[in-house]
Short mmCIF file of N, CA and C in Angstrom, two decimals:
data_model
loop_
_atom_site.label_atom_id
_atom_site.label_comp_id
_atom_site.label_asym_id
_atom_site.label_seq_id
_atom_site.Cartn_x
_atom_site.Cartn_y
_atom_site.Cartn_z
N VAL C 1 0.82 -1.20 0.00
CA VAL C 1 0.00 0.00 0.00
C VAL C 1 0.86 1.26 0.00
N GLU C 2 2.08 1.16 0.52
CA GLU C 2 2.92 2.34 0.66
C GLU C 2 3.24 3.02 -0.67
N ASN C 3 3.42 2.26 -1.73
CA ASN C 3 3.78 2.83 -3.02
C ASN C 3 2.59 3.05 -3.94
N ALA C 4 1.39 2.87 -3.44
CA ALA C 4 0.19 3.05 -4.25
C ALA C 4 -0.02 4.53 -4.57
N LEU C 5 -0.59 4.78 -5.73
CA LEU C 5 -0.91 6.15 -6.13
C LEU C 5 -2.13 6.68 -5.40
N GLY C 6 -3.01 5.79 -5.00
CA GLY C 6 -4.24 6.18 -4.35
C GLY C 6 -5.03 4.95 -3.97
N ILE C 7 -6.28 5.17 -3.63
CA ILE C 7 -7.11 4.06 -3.17
C ILE C 7 -8.55 4.25 -3.66
N VAL C 8 -9.14 3.15 -4.04
CA VAL C 8 -10.56 3.13 -4.39
C VAL C 8 -11.28 2.47 -3.22
N ILE C 9 -12.24 3.16 -2.65
CA ILE C 9 -13.03 2.62 -1.55
C ILE C 9 -14.40 2.25 -2.09
N LEU C 10 -14.78 0.99 -1.91
CA LEU C 10 -16.12 0.54 -2.29
C LEU C 10 -16.95 0.37 -1.02
N VAL C 11 -18.12 0.96 -1.02
CA VAL C 11 -19.03 0.89 0.13
C VAL C 11 -20.31 0.21 -0.32
N ASP C 12 -20.71 -0.82 0.39
CA ASP C 12 -21.94 -1.55 0.08
C ASP C 12 -23.12 -0.83 0.73
N SER C 13 -23.93 -0.18 -0.08
CA SER C 13 -25.04 0.61 0.46
C SER C 13 -26.12 -0.25 1.11
N ALA C 14 -26.08 -1.58 0.85
CA ALA C 14 -27.07 -2.47 1.44
C ALA C 14 -26.66 -2.97 2.82
N ASN C 15 -25.44 -2.63 3.26
CA ASN C 15 -25.02 -3.02 4.61
C ASN C 15 -25.88 -2.31 5.65
N LYS C 16 -25.80 -2.79 6.86
CA LYS C 16 -26.61 -2.24 7.95
C LYS C 16 -26.35 -0.75 8.15
N ASP C 17 -25.08 -0.35 8.15
CA ASP C 17 -24.73 1.06 8.34
C ASP C 17 -23.57 1.44 7.41
N PRO C 18 -23.88 1.68 6.14
CA PRO C 18 -22.82 1.97 5.17
C PRO C 18 -22.05 3.26 5.47
N LEU C 19 -22.70 4.22 6.12
CA LEU C 19 -22.00 5.46 6.46
C LEU C 19 -20.94 5.20 7.51
N ALA C 20 -21.25 4.33 8.46
CA ALA C 20 -20.25 3.93 9.47
C ALA C 20 -19.13 3.14 8.80
N ASP C 21 -19.49 2.32 7.82
CA ASP C 21 -18.46 1.57 7.08
C ASP C 21 -17.49 2.54 6.41
N LEU C 22 -18.03 3.56 5.76
CA LEU C 22 -17.19 4.55 5.10
C LEU C 22 -16.29 5.24 6.13
N GLY C 23 -16.87 5.64 7.24
CA GLY C 23 -16.09 6.27 8.31
C GLY C 23 -14.98 5.37 8.81
N PHE C 24 -15.26 4.07 8.92
CA PHE C 24 -14.25 3.09 9.35
C PHE C 24 -13.10 3.05 8.34
N PHE C 25 -13.43 2.97 7.06
CA PHE C 25 -12.38 2.93 6.03
C PHE C 25 -11.53 4.20 6.08
N LEU C 26 -12.19 5.35 6.20
CA LEU C 26 -11.45 6.61 6.23
C LEU C 26 -10.54 6.69 7.45
N SER C 27 -11.03 6.24 8.58
CA SER C 27 -10.21 6.25 9.80
C SER C 27 -9.06 5.24 9.70
N SER C 28 -9.36 4.06 9.18
CA SER C 28 -8.35 3.00 9.10
C SER C 28 -7.21 3.37 8.16
N PHE C 29 -7.52 4.08 7.09
CA PHE C 29 -6.51 4.43 6.10
C PHE C 29 -6.13 5.91 6.14
N SER C 30 -6.47 6.59 7.23
CA SER C 30 -6.30 8.04 7.27
C SER C 30 -4.87 8.49 7.01
N LYS C 31 -3.89 7.82 7.58
CA LYS C 31 -2.51 8.24 7.36
C LYS C 31 -2.10 8.04 5.91
N PHE C 32 -2.57 6.97 5.32
CA PHE C 32 -2.22 6.69 3.92
C PHE C 32 -2.90 7.66 2.97
N ILE C 33 -4.18 7.90 3.17
CA ILE C 33 -4.94 8.69 2.19
C ILE C 33 -4.82 10.19 2.38
N GLN C 34 -4.14 10.63 3.45
CA GLN C 34 -3.95 12.06 3.64
C GLN C 34 -3.28 12.70 2.44
N ASN C 35 -2.31 12.02 1.88
CA ASN C 35 -1.53 12.59 0.78
C ASN C 35 -1.70 11.82 -0.52
N LYS C 36 -2.78 11.08 -0.62
CA LYS C 36 -3.04 10.27 -1.81
C LYS C 36 -4.40 10.62 -2.38
N ALA C 37 -4.59 10.23 -3.61
CA ALA C 37 -5.89 10.40 -4.25
C ALA C 37 -6.82 9.27 -3.80
N ILE C 38 -8.08 9.60 -3.62
CA ILE C 38 -9.07 8.57 -3.31
C ILE C 38 -10.31 8.80 -4.16
N VAL C 39 -10.99 7.69 -4.40
CA VAL C 39 -12.26 7.69 -5.12
C VAL C 39 -13.17 6.74 -4.36
N VAL C 40 -14.44 7.10 -4.26
CA VAL C 40 -15.40 6.26 -3.52
C VAL C 40 -16.47 5.76 -4.48
N GLY C 41 -16.70 4.46 -4.43
CA GLY C 41 -17.76 3.84 -5.20
C GLY C 41 -18.82 3.28 -4.26
N ILE C 42 -20.06 3.65 -4.48
CA ILE C 42 -21.17 3.15 -3.66
C ILE C 42 -21.86 2.06 -4.46
N THR C 43 -21.86 0.85 -3.92
CA THR C 43 -22.42 -0.30 -4.63
C THR C 43 -23.81 -0.64 -4.11
N ARG C 44 -24.50 -1.45 -4.90
CA ARG C 44 -25.83 -1.97 -4.59
C ARG C 44 -26.86 -0.86 -4.35
N THR C 45 -26.73 0.20 -5.12
CA THR C 45 -27.67 1.31 -4.98
C THR C 45 -29.02 1.01 -5.63
N ASP C 46 -29.09 -0.14 -6.30
CA ASP C 46 -30.37 -0.54 -6.88
C ASP C 46 -31.31 -1.10 -5.81
N LEU C 47 -30.75 -1.40 -4.62
CA LEU C 47 -31.56 -1.91 -3.52
C LEU C 47 -32.04 -0.75 -2.66
N PRO C 48 -33.15 -0.95 -1.95
CA PRO C 48 -33.65 0.13 -1.08
C PRO C 48 -32.60 0.54 -0.05
N SER C 49 -32.43 1.83 0.11
CA SER C 49 -31.46 2.37 1.07
C SER C 49 -32.00 3.66 1.64
N GLN C 50 -31.63 3.92 2.85
CA GLN C 50 -32.07 5.16 3.49
C GLN C 50 -31.09 6.31 3.24
N HIS C 51 -29.98 6.02 2.54
CA HIS C 51 -28.95 7.03 2.35
C HIS C 51 -28.85 7.47 0.89
N LYS C 52 -28.53 8.73 0.72
CA LYS C 52 -28.32 9.34 -0.59
C LYS C 52 -26.84 9.68 -0.72
N LEU C 53 -26.41 10.02 -1.93
CA LEU C 53 -25.01 10.38 -2.15
C LEU C 53 -24.57 11.55 -1.26
N ASP C 54 -25.48 12.47 -1.01
CA ASP C 54 -25.15 13.60 -0.13
C ASP C 54 -24.73 13.13 1.26
N ASP C 55 -25.32 12.04 1.73
CA ASP C 55 -24.95 11.51 3.05
C ASP C 55 -23.50 11.03 3.05
N TYR C 56 -23.08 10.40 1.96
CA TYR C 56 -21.69 9.94 1.85
C TYR C 56 -20.73 11.13 1.76
N HIS C 57 -21.13 12.15 1.01
CA HIS C 57 -20.32 13.37 0.91
C HIS C 57 -20.17 14.03 2.28
N ARG C 58 -21.24 13.99 3.08
CA ARG C 58 -21.18 14.59 4.42
C ARG C 58 -20.15 13.87 5.29
N VAL C 59 -20.16 12.53 5.26
CA VAL C 59 -19.20 11.74 6.04
C VAL C 59 -17.77 12.05 5.57
N LEU C 60 -17.59 12.12 4.26
CA LEU C 60 -16.26 12.45 3.74
C LEU C 60 -15.81 13.83 4.20
N LYS C 61 -16.72 14.79 4.16
CA LYS C 61 -16.39 16.15 4.60
C LYS C 61 -16.04 16.17 6.09
N GLU C 62 -16.76 15.39 6.89
CA GLU C 62 -16.47 15.31 8.32
C GLU C 62 -15.05 14.79 8.57
N HIS C 63 -14.55 13.97 7.65
CA HIS C 63 -13.19 13.43 7.76
C HIS C 63 -12.19 14.26 6.94
N HIS C 64 -12.63 15.41 6.44
CA HIS C 64 -11.79 16.36 5.70
C HIS C 64 -11.31 15.81 4.35
N PHE C 65 -12.21 15.12 3.65
CA PHE C 65 -11.93 14.61 2.32
C PHE C 65 -13.02 15.09 1.37
N ASN C 66 -12.64 15.29 0.11
CA ASN C 66 -13.60 15.69 -0.90
C ASN C 66 -13.32 14.95 -2.22
N PRO C 67 -13.37 13.62 -2.17
CA PRO C 67 -13.08 12.86 -3.39
C PRO C 67 -14.33 12.71 -4.26
N PRO C 68 -14.14 12.28 -5.49
CA PRO C 68 -15.30 11.95 -6.32
C PRO C 68 -16.01 10.72 -5.75
N VAL C 69 -17.33 10.74 -5.82
CA VAL C 69 -18.16 9.63 -5.33
C VAL C 69 -19.09 9.21 -6.46
N PHE C 70 -19.12 7.89 -6.72
CA PHE C 70 -19.94 7.36 -7.80
C PHE C 70 -20.81 6.22 -7.32
N GLU C 71 -22.00 6.12 -7.88
CA GLU C 71 -22.81 4.91 -7.71
C GLU C 71 -22.32 3.92 -8.76
N VAL C 72 -21.96 2.71 -8.33
CA VAL C 72 -21.42 1.73 -9.28
C VAL C 72 -21.99 0.34 -9.03
N ASP C 73 -21.99 -0.43 -10.09
CA ASP C 73 -22.29 -1.86 -10.00
C ASP C 73 -20.94 -2.55 -10.08
N ALA C 74 -20.47 -3.09 -8.97
CA ALA C 74 -19.13 -3.67 -8.89
C ALA C 74 -18.96 -4.90 -9.78
N ARG C 75 -20.06 -5.42 -10.30
CA ARG C 75 -19.99 -6.57 -11.20
C ARG C 75 -19.69 -6.15 -12.63
N LYS C 76 -19.76 -4.87 -12.91
CA LYS C 76 -19.57 -4.38 -14.28
C LYS C 76 -18.19 -3.78 -14.46
N GLU C 77 -17.43 -4.41 -15.31
CA GLU C 77 -16.04 -4.00 -15.56
C GLU C 77 -15.95 -2.53 -15.96
N LYS C 78 -16.87 -2.08 -16.79
CA LYS C 78 -16.85 -0.70 -17.28
C LYS C 78 -16.98 0.30 -16.12
N GLU C 79 -17.81 -0.03 -15.14
CA GLU C 79 -18.02 0.89 -14.02
C GLU C 79 -16.82 0.91 -13.07
N ILE C 80 -16.18 -0.25 -12.88
CA ILE C 80 -14.97 -0.29 -12.06
C ILE C 80 -13.84 0.44 -12.79
N SER C 81 -13.78 0.28 -14.11
CA SER C 81 -12.79 1.00 -14.91
C SER C 81 -12.98 2.50 -14.75
N MET C 82 -14.22 2.96 -14.69
CA MET C 82 -14.51 4.37 -14.49
C MET C 82 -13.93 4.86 -13.16
N LEU C 83 -14.05 4.04 -12.11
CA LEU C 83 -13.49 4.41 -10.81
C LEU C 83 -11.97 4.55 -10.90
N VAL C 84 -11.33 3.61 -11.56
CA VAL C 84 -9.87 3.64 -11.70
C VAL C 84 -9.46 4.87 -12.52
N GLN C 85 -10.20 5.17 -13.58
CA GLN C 85 -9.91 6.35 -14.39
C GLN C 85 -10.06 7.63 -13.56
N ALA C 86 -11.09 7.68 -12.74
CA ALA C 86 -11.30 8.84 -11.87
C ALA C 86 -10.14 8.98 -10.88
N LEU C 87 -9.67 7.85 -10.37
CA LEU C 87 -8.53 7.86 -9.46
C LEU C 87 -7.29 8.41 -10.17
N LEU C 88 -7.04 7.91 -11.38
CA LEU C 88 -5.88 8.38 -12.13
C LEU C 88 -5.98 9.86 -12.45
N PHE C 89 -7.18 10.33 -12.78
CA PHE C 89 -7.37 11.76 -13.03
C PHE C 89 -7.08 12.55 -11.76
N SER C 90 -7.53 12.04 -10.62
CA SER C 90 -7.28 12.72 -9.34
C SER C 90 -5.79 12.77 -9.03
N VAL C 91 -5.08 11.69 -9.34
CA VAL C 91 -3.63 11.65 -9.12
C VAL C 91 -2.97 12.71 -10.00
N ASP C 92 -3.34 12.75 -11.26
CA ASP C 92 -2.77 13.71 -12.20
C ASP C 92 -3.07 15.13 -11.75
N GLN C 93 -4.28 15.38 -11.30
CA GLN C 93 -4.67 16.70 -10.85
C GLN C 93 -3.88 17.11 -9.62
N SER C 94 -3.68 16.18 -8.67
CA SER C 94 -2.94 16.53 -7.45
C SER C 94 -1.47 16.79 -7.77
N ILE C 95 -0.91 16.10 -8.75
CA ILE C 95 0.47 16.34 -9.16
C ILE C 95 0.58 17.75 -9.75
N GLU C 96 -0.39 18.12 -10.59
CA GLU C 96 -0.38 19.45 -11.18
C GLU C 96 -0.49 20.52 -10.10
N GLU C 97 -1.35 20.30 -9.09
CA GLU C 97 -1.52 21.26 -8.01
C GLU C 97 -0.23 21.40 -7.20
N GLN C 98 0.45 20.28 -6.93
CA GLN C 98 1.71 20.33 -6.18
C GLN C 98 2.76 21.08 -6.97
N MET C 99 2.81 20.87 -8.28
CA MET C 99 3.78 21.58 -9.11
C MET C 99 3.49 23.08 -9.11
N THR C 100 2.22 23.44 -9.15
CA THR C 100 1.84 24.85 -9.13
C THR C 100 2.24 25.49 -7.80
N GLU C 101 2.00 24.76 -6.70
CA GLU C 101 2.37 25.27 -5.38
C GLU C 101 3.88 25.48 -5.27
N CYS C 102 4.65 24.66 -5.95
CA CYS C 102 6.12 24.75 -5.91
C CYS C 102 6.66 25.67 -6.99
N ASN C 103 5.75 26.31 -7.74
CA ASN C 103 6.11 27.21 -8.85
C ASN C 103 6.96 26.53 -9.89
N LEU C 104 6.62 25.28 -10.22
CA LEU C 104 7.36 24.56 -11.26
C LEU C 104 6.70 24.72 -12.60
#
């Protein structure tokens, strides 16, 4: 994990408390993801859920993160590919921001 460019977090919206799950992941990986790109995928959104995407954004904001969040079907290669592409875009964007901050 140390040499990873970033992390994709998948949250199962059908779990008992998916917002707590997200909070657990953010806390567990907080040191790693502080300086890395992250992307969040919310799975099983086709099932009844009491949470909306705004709820996930709120939890992320409470942990001082503002990554892209997508509803995805983890069984579909195209949708997982989209998450990876979003992660790579976030990595590229953060590199550009760091270079700008350093006046490069």
